[in-house]
């Protein structure tokens, strides 16, 4: 398939077997392995059952087809309402079918055969049953001119004149293959998911009944119950050489084994009640959840991956992967708008010697250097490496893997442009020696679909899966509410750090605990299957407990709630420790006491410890009553405390500003008054000295002018005394004007 072509040779018994450089598992006494020929044959039979809305419109037999080039699958097709499978292959691949091998689930009609022969195919293999134009439905078997018999003769003439080999190619299954497939199918992740989540599920009984039903359907579809009628059909299609008793018995035995194997693998991905592929992102609506046709398609592709897994070279576990894409519009194919991108299984590198690599894992080989994990190419890697189509960015590309992708494959899937992953998730978040599965849960940009039960019918299961997958990436939704409540409580205690505030702080912390019912929390969404949105009356709670007390689901819910309370206490302890550190810094800046808040938190933490150990069957009623209280208990106290704090701060600020401004005004007035008084004194003294000097230097002046000059002098002196700010130009006092600089708080100079 993804590896080198294994040549075909004829043995002494006359049957054709695969050989090659790789050693078959059963030859070394290890796990059996499915041959490529039988793998392609089973895939063609399974493609005949491809789910399609137009399937009921097809009146004739559908035909499944697998196109293989150099041992690599390049196409999976089935008949549509307008075209046969062979015609679809020619339309899809054209000249690329040259040297390809075709595997039909029915012998193709003459219309298809002449087209594929003209394309230059290498070999055409078909299931030795009823042909595409049914001979079994021919009412007049003796009429040699019926359409089915005429078409069979035309096919034989085309076969005899072609270079391609047209034959039936079935190989016997490896020893103990059916038993190995049955055991591994029961252990597959999809059945184990049901067995884990549903305690009433009986795996053995379910698997036996499911396989019996599938086997009846497949025998009616692929086998002919009447041996004589089967021989008559084989003779008509040109297989007279296998109609003798020995060869015919051998042929029927091989066909029955393959049908049983296909029915067994089909049961490994069952249609069981409401178990389907659901997206892990429960916050986003998804049409694939409710689309039955798409769910059937996803299941069909997963069975394809399961078939590929039995071609593995890993002795412990086989993994298969198949990649499909959905185009923008439907086309001629019976698969509609969906088409194959690539497929693969886990194996050693191409062309290598199988026996040269280590075969053991960590449980068998303690030496890490001698383990197999570093040499095996994973199924997802092979599917991407040997893909037959390019991945288009604008189309929805889906990968179907039988096992949770490991950390080595998740980046490849993400960067290849694949939009959706369909898988089991039992190993998600785990680490197993040399291989880990921790990146799958945190994968962004790719939607993950895992095998789950409908969240509406089993909310408890959904809750468990959400906490297991997302607990490492997203904090629990109650942490933000709890942090906000403790911050408010710390602020209140910081404002009024007295003994009277201790009960208020305690009630606030209790109110934060009661506020765990956040609208976005798993509890408020109904993940614990409890009616949290509307409170129940006492009679309703008693009636509910009476109805469900004996149910196993009730006991599981009690256990889950106890586990949830334990995680709640742990998370609250972590949040409280963080808040204590922040409040210490706040208290030191405000120069207040922290002892009261520390005592309250210590008392509350000590009160929470017994609740973690003492959680019991009364958890349901206690949690329900605590969640219905809400924040009503602390709303009034918080508002009153905040109002008082704001009022106190406002009064203190107003008083401080008033005192500051009064002191500042007095200082400014005193400085200005002293300055002006000093200035006036200096100016008066200077003028008086000047007058005295003038009188001393003028003794000979005219006596008649004495009164006038004295009057003028006195008037000038009086004017200067009454107007000290108006100085004469050039006066010595003009440069001696006092400069008063006053420093007040706030670095403001006046």
XYZ file of C-alpha atoms in Angstrom:
750
model
C 0.000 0.000 0.000
C 2.348 2.682 1.203
C 5.414 0.528 0.763
C 7.165 -1.328 -2.014
C 5.223 -3.713 -4.202
C 5.403 -7.322 -3.151
C 5.747 -9.546 -6.231
C 3.412 -12.470 -6.792
C 4.664 -15.969 -7.391
C 3.006 -19.366 -7.931
C 3.525 -22.050 -5.292
C 3.411 -25.814 -5.709
C -0.213 -25.874 -4.611
C -1.144 -23.669 -7.526
C -2.128 -20.619 -5.467
C -0.544 -17.194 -5.653
C 1.130 -15.700 -2.599
C 2.946 -12.482 -1.754
C 6.672 -12.488 -1.149
C 9.125 -9.714 -0.600
C 12.074 -8.482 1.346
C 9.959 -7.982 4.451
C 9.345 -10.965 6.683
C 5.697 -11.750 7.413
C 4.765 -11.623 11.071
C 3.265 -15.087 11.155
C 6.498 -16.595 9.777
C 8.318 -15.528 12.924
C 5.606 -16.681 15.316
C 4.413 -13.134 15.950
C 1.097 -11.374 15.383
C -0.619 -12.300 12.082
C -0.728 -9.782 9.290
C -3.218 -9.071 6.505
C -1.853 -9.441 2.975
C -2.104 -6.537 0.546
C -4.297 -8.440 -1.883
C -6.844 -9.279 0.794
C -6.615 -5.727 2.193
C -7.499 -4.217 -1.186
C -10.261 -6.788 -1.684
C -11.815 -5.992 1.699
C -11.613 -2.269 1.003
C -13.451 -2.749 -2.291
C -16.199 -4.725 -0.525
C -16.447 -2.019 2.141
C -16.618 0.761 -0.487
C -19.699 -0.943 -1.900
C -21.382 -0.036 1.423
C -20.347 3.635 1.289
C -23.160 5.718 2.869
C -24.891 7.955 0.365
C -28.291 9.614 0.291
C -28.743 8.494 -3.321
C -27.992 4.867 -2.503
C -31.679 3.864 -2.563
C -32.085 5.355 -6.019
C -29.598 2.912 -7.535
C -31.601 0.014 -8.937
C -28.628 -2.093 -9.987
C -25.846 -3.597 -7.916
C -23.353 -1.102 -6.538
C -19.700 -1.780 -7.225
C -16.810 -0.780 -4.988
C -13.415 -0.049 -6.520
C -9.880 0.407 -5.191
C -7.293 1.909 -7.555
C -3.702 0.960 -6.678
C -0.512 2.260 -8.303
C 2.860 0.848 -7.222
C 1.221 -0.693 -4.144
C -0.194 2.710 -3.147
C -3.928 3.410 -2.985
C -4.741 6.416 -5.161
C -8.527 6.107 -5.281
C -11.538 4.674 -3.454
C -14.743 4.796 -5.510
C -18.230 3.320 -5.700
C -21.082 3.420 -8.197
C -23.317 6.477 -8.390
C -26.819 7.006 -9.789
C -25.398 7.828 -13.224
C -22.043 6.051 -13.585
C -20.507 2.702 -12.735
C -17.404 2.492 -10.571
C -15.130 1.758 -13.556
C -16.442 4.753 -15.464
C -15.930 6.983 -12.429
C -12.298 5.817 -12.160
C -11.646 6.771 -15.802
C -13.253 10.184 -15.313
C -11.257 10.802 -12.130
C -7.827 9.506 -13.098
C -7.734 9.325 -16.901
C -4.317 8.436 -18.263
C -2.921 8.154 -14.704
C -4.540 4.701 -14.577
C -1.766 3.326 -16.771
C -0.059 0.367 -15.045
C -2.518 0.542 -12.133
C -4.160 -2.433 -10.411
C -7.940 -2.316 -9.964
C -9.831 -4.256 -7.280
C -13.600 -4.521 -7.886
C -16.202 -5.830 -5.446
C -18.159 -7.089 -8.506
C -16.980 -8.208 -11.905
C -17.256 -5.048 -14.024
C -19.657 -4.846 -16.933
C -18.493 -4.560 -20.548
C -18.942 -0.780 -20.559
C -16.568 -0.314 -17.640
C -14.144 -3.023 -18.696
C -13.497 -1.654 -22.180
C -12.736 1.795 -20.760
C -10.316 0.662 -18.057
C -8.576 -1.711 -20.470
C -8.164 1.158 -22.895
C -6.561 3.215 -20.100
C -3.717 0.657 -19.945
C -4.276 -0.869 -16.493
C -1.992 -3.658 -15.384
C -4.396 -6.005 -13.596
C -8.094 -6.206 -12.797
C -9.135 -8.277 -9.798
C -12.761 -8.858 -8.806
C -14.739 -10.640 -6.105
C -15.893 -14.057 -7.413
C -19.567 -13.473 -6.687
C -22.530 -11.983 -8.473
C -21.382 -9.547 -11.245
C -22.278 -5.878 -11.535
C -25.078 -6.709 -13.966
C -26.576 -9.335 -11.696
C -26.858 -12.881 -12.948
C -28.508 -13.986 -9.709
C -31.437 -11.680 -10.370
C -31.870 -12.986 -13.903
C -35.283 -14.660 -13.816
C -34.718 -16.764 -16.944
C -31.407 -18.539 -16.349
C -31.887 -20.676 -19.440
C -32.387 -17.638 -21.652
C -29.058 -17.141 -23.399
C -30.155 -13.761 -24.738
C -30.745 -12.037 -21.400
C -28.855 -8.784 -20.848
C -26.793 -10.200 -17.995
C -25.598 -13.229 -20.000
C -24.927 -11.175 -23.122
C -22.860 -8.749 -21.081
C -20.963 -11.644 -19.459
C -20.016 -13.013 -22.897
C -18.868 -9.567 -24.025
C -16.722 -9.277 -20.905
C -15.088 -12.643 -21.637
C -14.277 -11.583 -25.194
C -12.744 -8.315 -23.972
C -10.753 -10.255 -21.389
C -9.333 -12.746 -23.886
C -8.184 -9.972 -26.240
C -6.543 -7.673 -23.687
C -3.015 -7.443 -22.369
C -4.201 -6.777 -18.832
C -4.789 -9.667 -16.467
C -8.438 -10.037 -15.450
C -8.756 -12.568 -12.647
C -9.945 -13.372 -9.153
C -7.153 -12.958 -6.653
C -7.941 -14.227 -3.149
C -5.372 -15.439 -0.679
C -5.842 -17.544 2.452
C -5.708 -15.635 5.704
C -2.707 -16.032 7.952
C -2.889 -18.646 10.641
C -5.003 -17.545 13.605
C -5.900 -14.295 11.815
C -9.640 -14.443 12.580
C -9.008 -15.022 16.270
C -6.466 -12.189 16.367
C -8.908 -9.779 14.681
C -11.672 -10.731 17.119
C -9.459 -10.167 20.169
C -8.092 -6.847 18.964
C -11.546 -5.631 17.885
C -12.859 -6.125 21.407
C -9.907 -4.107 22.739
C -10.236 -1.223 20.287
C -10.704 2.274 21.689
C -14.287 2.677 20.506
C -15.653 -0.387 22.284
C -13.499 0.352 25.312
C -14.963 3.875 25.483
C -18.460 2.433 25.721
C -17.333 -0.174 28.222
C -15.693 2.505 30.399
C -18.530 5.017 30.360
C -21.484 2.640 30.595
C -21.351 0.267 33.600
C -24.317 -1.716 32.278
C -22.550 -2.467 29.002
C -21.707 -6.163 28.480
C -18.962 -6.290 25.916
C -19.059 -10.006 25.097
C -22.810 -10.160 24.617
C -22.913 -6.975 22.582
C -20.014 -7.983 20.340
C -21.445 -11.452 19.685
C -24.874 -10.122 18.800
C -23.485 -7.324 16.651
C -21.205 -9.633 14.674
C -24.033 -12.110 14.130
C -26.229 -9.385 12.648
C -23.444 -8.006 10.474
C -22.523 -11.456 9.269
C -26.071 -12.162 8.131
C -26.159 -8.907 6.181
C -22.780 -9.450 4.529
C -23.454 -13.080 3.639
C -26.668 -12.057 1.916
C -24.844 -9.285 0.057
C -21.491 -10.813 -0.887
C -22.093 -14.583 -0.809
C -24.507 -16.850 -2.660
C -26.076 -19.285 -0.228
C -26.883 -21.898 -2.857
C -23.679 -23.615 -3.974
C -25.143 -24.818 -7.262
C -26.347 -21.348 -8.180
C -22.900 -20.003 -7.324
C -21.253 -22.559 -9.617
C -23.626 -21.633 -12.421
C -22.693 -17.955 -12.102
C -18.959 -18.749 -12.030
C -19.301 -20.787 -15.227
C -21.162 -17.932 -16.907
C -18.445 -15.394 -16.069
C -15.701 -17.698 -17.362
C -14.468 -19.368 -14.138
C -15.156 -23.001 -15.053
C -11.725 -24.034 -13.741
C -12.733 -23.343 -10.110
C -16.077 -25.136 -10.257
C -14.793 -28.611 -9.405
C -15.338 -29.703 -5.824
C -11.832 -29.195 -4.457
C -11.183 -25.728 -5.879
C -14.752 -24.576 -5.346
C -14.663 -25.573 -1.658
C -11.353 -23.771 -1.234
C -12.727 -20.668 -2.948
C -15.867 -20.613 -0.815
C -13.807 -21.033 2.332
C -11.598 -18.038 1.471
C -14.635 -15.904 0.672
C -16.362 -16.826 3.934
C -13.235 -16.038 5.965
C -12.943 -12.596 4.406
C -16.632 -11.869 5.024
C -16.308 -12.946 8.668
C -13.206 -10.794 9.072
C -14.978 -7.767 7.562
C -18.000 -8.255 9.830
C -15.725 -8.533 12.884
C -13.860 -5.335 12.075
C -17.157 -3.582 11.363
C -18.311 -4.378 14.903
C -15.269 -2.644 16.406
C -16.850 0.750 15.583
C -20.472 0.007 16.518
C -23.661 1.977 16.170
C -24.525 1.858 19.860
C -27.362 4.092 21.102
C -26.147 7.681 21.091
C -22.388 7.029 20.896
C -21.032 9.086 18.025
C -18.176 11.350 17.043
C -18.602 14.583 18.990
C -16.426 17.676 18.900
C -14.442 18.338 22.086
C -15.143 22.056 21.727
C -18.563 21.982 23.368
C -18.873 25.777 23.205
C -19.256 25.724 19.422
C -22.236 24.346 17.571
C -21.390 21.669 15.036
C -23.635 20.323 12.296
C -21.692 17.059 12.212
C -23.147 16.121 15.622
C -26.729 15.846 14.371
C -26.099 14.901 10.750
C -26.732 11.151 10.571
C -25.355 10.890 7.049
C -22.093 12.507 8.095
C -21.872 10.309 11.190
C -22.262 7.239 8.952
C -19.521 8.585 6.695
C -17.197 9.141 9.669
C -17.853 5.636 10.935
C -17.280 4.212 7.436
C -13.885 5.934 7.201
C -12.936 4.726 10.674
C -13.587 1.115 9.620
C -11.315 1.770 6.617
C -8.610 2.852 9.052
C -9.250 -0.270 11.129
C -8.737 -2.439 8.018
C -5.445 -0.666 7.295
C -4.299 -1.258 10.874
C -4.137 -5.033 10.285
C -1.439 -4.473 7.678
C 0.875 -3.067 10.361
C 4.430 -4.210 11.046
C 4.212 -3.302 14.725
C 3.807 -6.438 16.795
C 2.055 -4.794 19.716
C -0.524 -2.496 18.183
C -1.665 -1.633 14.692
C -2.699 1.891 13.766
C -4.447 2.943 10.580
C -5.122 6.409 9.205
C -7.148 7.621 6.234
C -7.494 11.212 4.993
C -10.592 12.427 3.156
C -11.520 15.871 1.853
C -14.849 17.438 1.054
C -15.020 19.591 -2.068
C -17.264 22.551 -2.691
C -19.671 20.691 -4.983
C -20.775 17.144 -5.680
C -19.437 15.245 -8.666
C -20.002 12.030 -10.563
C -18.566 9.801 -7.833
C -20.792 7.734 -5.566
C -18.932 9.342 -2.654
C -20.422 12.737 -3.526
C -18.228 15.750 -2.874
C -15.852 13.716 -0.698
C -12.685 12.200 -2.116
C -9.631 10.335 -0.830
C -6.419 12.201 0.001
C -4.283 9.352 1.327
C -4.073 6.451 3.757
C -1.424 4.581 5.682
C -0.516 2.290 8.574
C 2.377 2.181 11.002
C 5.370 0.314 9.561
C 9.132 0.448 9.172
C 10.700 2.645 6.454
C 10.100 1.632 2.845
C 12.460 -0.900 1.334
C 14.130 -1.828 4.595
C 14.700 -5.264 5.989
C 11.948 -5.947 8.457
C 14.025 -8.156 10.771
C 16.866 -5.630 11.089
C 14.882 -3.318 13.375
C 13.961 -3.766 17.058
C 10.568 -5.369 17.645
C 10.017 -4.777 21.366
C 8.593 -1.920 23.432
C 9.348 -0.636 26.931
C 7.548 -3.528 28.632
C 9.708 -6.099 26.869
C 13.014 -4.248 26.558
C 14.441 -2.165 29.393
C 17.221 -0.760 27.232
C 15.813 2.332 25.520
C 18.295 2.052 22.671
C 16.916 -1.373 21.712
C 13.257 -0.308 21.511
C 11.222 0.047 18.350
C 9.632 3.512 18.749
C 12.419 5.452 17.059
C 12.242 3.329 13.904
C 8.502 2.865 13.202
C 6.877 5.342 10.809
C 3.439 6.219 12.198
C 0.198 5.775 10.291
C -0.466 9.536 10.114
C 3.037 10.103 8.725
C 2.580 7.445 6.051
C -0.825 8.852 5.086
C 0.668 12.324 4.607
C 3.789 11.040 2.856
C 2.018 8.821 0.316
C -1.074 10.963 -0.307
C -2.428 10.928 -3.833
C -4.014 14.418 -3.726
C -2.895 17.802 -2.487
C -4.555 19.274 0.590
C -6.446 22.429 -0.365
C -6.700 25.252 2.118
C -10.269 26.226 1.178
C -11.690 22.691 1.588
C -12.525 20.688 4.686
C -9.913 17.966 5.109
C -10.490 15.193 7.664
C -8.176 12.543 9.047
C -9.516 9.378 10.677
C -7.095 7.609 13.032
C -7.777 4.473 15.028
C -5.718 5.792 17.959
C -5.122 9.186 19.536
C -2.347 11.010 17.588
C 0.907 11.229 19.525
C 3.061 14.319 20.102
C 5.165 13.383 17.083
C 2.193 13.455 14.686
C 0.077 16.328 16.072
C 2.334 19.096 14.623
C 2.332 17.330 11.238
C -1.458 17.184 11.146
C -1.772 20.798 12.247
C 0.685 22.215 9.706
C -0.515 20.031 6.817
C -3.780 21.998 6.654
C -6.087 19.290 8.004
C -9.209 20.835 9.531
C -10.684 17.954 11.555
C -9.410 14.877 13.441
C -11.614 11.864 14.160
C -10.130 9.423 16.638
C -10.366 7.686 19.973
C -8.909 9.513 22.958
C -8.243 6.975 25.694
C -4.525 7.862 25.650
C -4.974 11.648 25.464
C -2.808 13.457 28.002
C -0.797 10.349 28.905
C 2.929 9.610 28.733
C 3.974 6.063 27.895
C 7.726 5.609 28.141
C 9.106 6.674 24.738
C 5.849 8.075 23.373
C 3.492 10.726 24.761
C 0.031 12.079 23.906
C 0.041 15.464 25.651
C -0.182 17.798 22.637
C -3.509 16.428 21.395
C -5.607 18.110 24.096
C -4.020 21.513 23.544
C -4.162 21.413 19.741
C -5.444 24.735 18.364
C -6.899 25.441 14.927
C -7.963 21.832 14.307
C -11.301 20.523 15.544
C -11.083 17.217 17.400
C -13.905 14.682 17.180
C -13.774 11.771 19.607
C -16.040 8.800 20.236
C -18.446 9.975 22.951
C -21.938 9.590 24.210
C -24.380 12.409 23.507
C -23.828 15.151 26.127
C -27.603 15.693 26.389
C -28.171 12.090 27.442
C -25.109 11.593 29.598
C -23.929 14.889 30.973
C -21.800 13.220 33.615
C -19.696 11.603 30.936
C -19.243 14.908 29.160
C -18.125 16.543 32.382
C -15.505 13.895 33.066
C -14.068 14.222 29.572
C -13.934 18.011 29.713
C -12.050 18.075 33.027
C -9.664 15.346 31.928
C -8.813 17.040 28.660
C -8.858 20.709 29.420
C -7.781 20.879 33.022
C -4.156 21.527 32.055
C -4.859 24.341 29.601
C -7.794 26.271 31.102
C -8.179 27.152 34.793
C -11.407 26.058 36.456
C -14.121 28.650 35.873
C -14.636 29.314 39.570
C -11.109 30.644 40.123
C -11.811 34.042 38.582
C -14.938 34.485 40.716
C -13.113 33.373 43.842
C -10.190 35.699 43.155
C -12.526 38.663 42.669
C -14.347 37.888 45.911
C -11.155 37.601 47.935
C -9.840 40.874 46.464
C -13.017 42.645 47.547
C -12.758 41.045 50.974
C -9.118 42.097 51.319
C -9.951 45.689 50.383
C -12.746 45.803 52.947
C -10.535 44.391 55.677
C -7.744 46.825 54.780
C -10.074 49.824 55.183
C -11.491 48.781 58.510
C -8.993 46.476 60.129
C -10.764 46.013 63.456
C -12.121 43.109 65.399
C -15.634 43.938 64.182
C -14.554 43.305 60.569
C -13.573 39.663 61.170
C -17.133 38.241 60.920
C -17.736 40.363 57.845
C -14.589 38.988 56.175
C -15.602 35.453 57.076
C -19.052 35.923 55.531
C -17.445 37.411 52.422
C -15.188 34.399 51.930
C -18.171 32.101 52.420
C -20.075 34.140 49.858
C -17.216 33.652 47.396
C -17.501 29.916 47.909
C -21.199 30.082 47.225
C -20.546 31.957 43.997
C -18.949 28.963 42.300
C -22.028 28.630 40.116
C -20.630 30.784 37.334
C -22.735 31.024 34.109
C -19.775 29.728 32.094
C -18.795 26.951 34.489
C -19.392 23.264 33.730
C -21.839 23.166 36.635
C -24.020 25.956 35.243
C -23.982 24.298 31.808
C -25.387 21.110 33.294
C -22.231 19.021 33.022
C -23.028 17.304 36.341
C -26.581 16.527 35.321
C -28.092 18.701 38.043
C -30.779 21.414 37.680
C -28.758 24.382 38.922
C -30.576 27.168 37.081
C -33.864 26.879 39.012
C -33.809 25.925 42.716
C -35.826 22.902 43.745
C -38.222 22.821 46.639
C -37.719 20.469 49.560
C -40.416 18.092 48.328
C -38.938 18.011 44.836
C -35.483 17.216 46.190
C -36.863 14.406 48.332
C -38.743 12.997 45.357
C -35.632 13.226 43.170
C -33.502 11.465 45.746
C -36.151 8.771 46.214
C -36.226 8.088 42.462
C -32.451 8.120 41.878
C -30.910 6.931 45.144
C -30.766 3.340 43.955
C -29.427 4.099 40.482
C -25.716 3.509 39.744
C -25.677 6.844 37.936
C -26.600 8.602 41.203
C -23.690 6.971 42.979
C -21.366 8.011 40.171
C -22.580 11.576 40.434
C -21.926 11.602 44.176
C -18.406 10.312 43.596
C -17.798 12.858 40.863
C -19.073 15.679 43.056
C -16.792 14.552 45.856
C -13.867 14.577 43.443
C -14.931 18.002 42.213
C -15.042 19.340 45.789
C -11.561 18.027 46.418
C -10.247 19.827 43.344
C -12.189 22.902 44.462
C -10.491 22.939 47.870
C -7.080 22.541 46.248
C -7.735 25.379 43.826
C -9.050 27.632 46.586
C -5.944 26.923 48.630
C -3.749 28.001 45.705
C -5.757 31.150 45.038
C -5.756 32.118 48.706
C -2.000 31.793 48.939
C -1.587 34.127 45.969
C -3.988 36.662 47.417
C -2.242 36.600 50.808
C 1.000 37.716 49.141
C -0.742 40.554 47.322
C -2.508 41.741 50.459
C 0.782 41.811 52.371
C 2.187 44.285 49.869
C -0.971 46.417 50.051
C -1.011 46.463 53.850
C 2.643 47.489 54.052
C 2.054 50.452 51.737
C -0.983 51.663 53.699
C 0.771 51.085 57.059
C -2.103 48.938 58.358
C -2.276 45.659 60.174
C -2.485 42.405 58.277
C -3.026 40.099 61.218
C -6.857 40.177 61.051
C -7.005 39.210 57.370
C -4.394 36.501 57.852
C -6.360 35.033 60.748
C -9.573 35.011 58.720
C -7.927 33.239 55.796
C -6.231 30.733 58.080
C -9.516 29.993 59.841
C -11.335 29.589 56.544
C -8.611 27.325 55.148
C -8.708 25.211 58.298
C -12.490 24.985 57.924
C -12.152 23.799 54.333
C -9.791 20.936 55.154
C -12.360 18.808 57.040
C -14.871 19.342 54.209
C -12.431 17.743 51.755
C -12.129 14.597 53.903
C -15.695 14.483 55.101
C -17.428 14.696 51.707
C -20.023 11.891 51.604
C -23.426 11.010 50.263
C -24.873 14.314 51.601
C -22.742 16.258 49.116
C -25.616 16.653 46.649
C -27.946 18.511 49.024
C -25.123 20.567 50.586
C -23.726 21.711 47.236
C -27.170 22.479 45.842
C -28.206 24.603 48.841
C -24.875 26.479 48.886
C -24.991 27.284 45.173
C -28.522 28.763 45.366
C -27.497 31.412 47.930
C -25.374 33.443 45.456
C -23.810 36.732 46.458
C -26.859 38.092 48.326
C -25.154 37.579 51.728
C -22.162 39.808 51.029
C -23.635 42.414 48.671
C -24.922 44.811 51.375
C -21.850 44.516 53.589
C -19.471 45.111 50.700
C -21.412 48.162 49.508
C -21.580 49.662 53.020
C -17.887 49.101 53.609
C -16.919 50.647 50.287
C -19.177 53.693 50.919
C -17.687 54.232 54.385
C -14.170 53.933 53.035
C -14.761 56.456 50.252
C -16.408 58.894 52.717
C -13.515 58.636 55.195
C -10.930 59.178 52.514
C -12.841 62.183 51.134
C -13.116 63.840 54.567
C -9.433 63.339 55.284
C -8.386 64.739 51.937
C -10.709 67.777 52.285
C -9.464 68.542 55.800
C -5.822 68.264 54.749
C -6.320 70.571 51.774
C -8.158 73.171 53.876
C -5.432 73.296 56.586
C -2.724 73.475 53.961
C -4.277 76.347 52.078
C -4.940 78.352 55.298
C -1.336 77.988 56.419
C -0.108 78.911 52.960
C -2.264 82.091 52.899
C -1.029 83.280 56.292
C 2.592 82.806 55.274
C 2.121 84.711 52.034
C 0.346 87.648 53.776
C 3.022 87.887 56.503
C 5.825 87.903 53.946
C 4.194 90.526 51.761
C 3.331 92.773 54.794
C 6.884 92.667 56.178
C 8.377 93.305 52.766
C 6.286 96.369 52.012
C 6.885 97.822 55.530
C 10.642 97.476 55.162
C 10.487 99.070 51.714
C 8.579 102.098 52.985
C 10.989 102.607 55.899
C 14.020 102.504 53.659
C 12.454 104.909 51.178
C 11.477 107.402 53.934
C 14.918 107.320 55.496
C 16.582 107.915 52.122
C 14.401 110.933 51.322
C 14.991 112.435 54.743
C 18.757 112.180 54.335
C 18.531 113.770 50.910
C 16.596 116.715 52.233
C 19.070 117.284 55.014
C 21.981 117.409 52.544
C 20.147 119.893 50.341
C 19.525 122.237 53.261
C 23.138 122.063 54.315
C 24.470 123.015 50.877
C 22.129 126.039 50.190
C 22.757 128.823 52.895
C 23.072 131.820 50.490
C 19.819 131.507 48.642
C 17.374 134.308 48.354
C 15.197 134.744 51.391
C 12.217 135.577 49.198
C 12.337 132.192 47.559
C 12.706 130.279 50.776
C 9.074 129.658 51.405
C 8.414 128.551 47.853
C 11.309 126.128 47.798
C 10.465 124.812 51.189
C 6.914 124.361 50.129
C 7.938 122.526 47.030
C 10.300 120.342 48.934
C 7.688 119.525 51.502
C 5.154 118.746 48.805
C 7.588 116.423 47.074
C 8.473 114.749 50.311
C 4.850 114.342 51.176
C 4.121 112.861 47.760
C 6.950 110.386 48.084
C 5.838 109.395 51.517
C 2.319 108.753 50.342
C 3.427 107.014 47.115
C 6.451 104.938 47.997
C 6.220 102.806 44.889
C 6.714 105.722 42.488
C 10.504 106.210 42.615
C 12.397 108.829 40.767
C 14.323 107.749 37.693
C 17.861 106.877 38.552
C 17.131 106.624 42.240
C 19.327 104.316 44.231
C 16.240 102.753 45.732
C 15.011 101.633 42.315
C 17.526 98.783 42.261
C 16.846 97.887 45.869
C 13.274 96.690 45.424
C 12.823 93.736 47.780
C 12.394 90.308 46.135
C 10.432 87.887 48.327
C 10.597 84.122 47.386
C 8.422 81.818 49.475
C 8.663 77.985 49.310
C 5.405 76.069 49.874
C 4.651 72.314 49.633
C 4.552 71.031 46.084
C 7.758 72.849 44.959
C 5.799 76.047 44.046
C 7.643 79.334 44.403
C 5.787 82.603 45.091
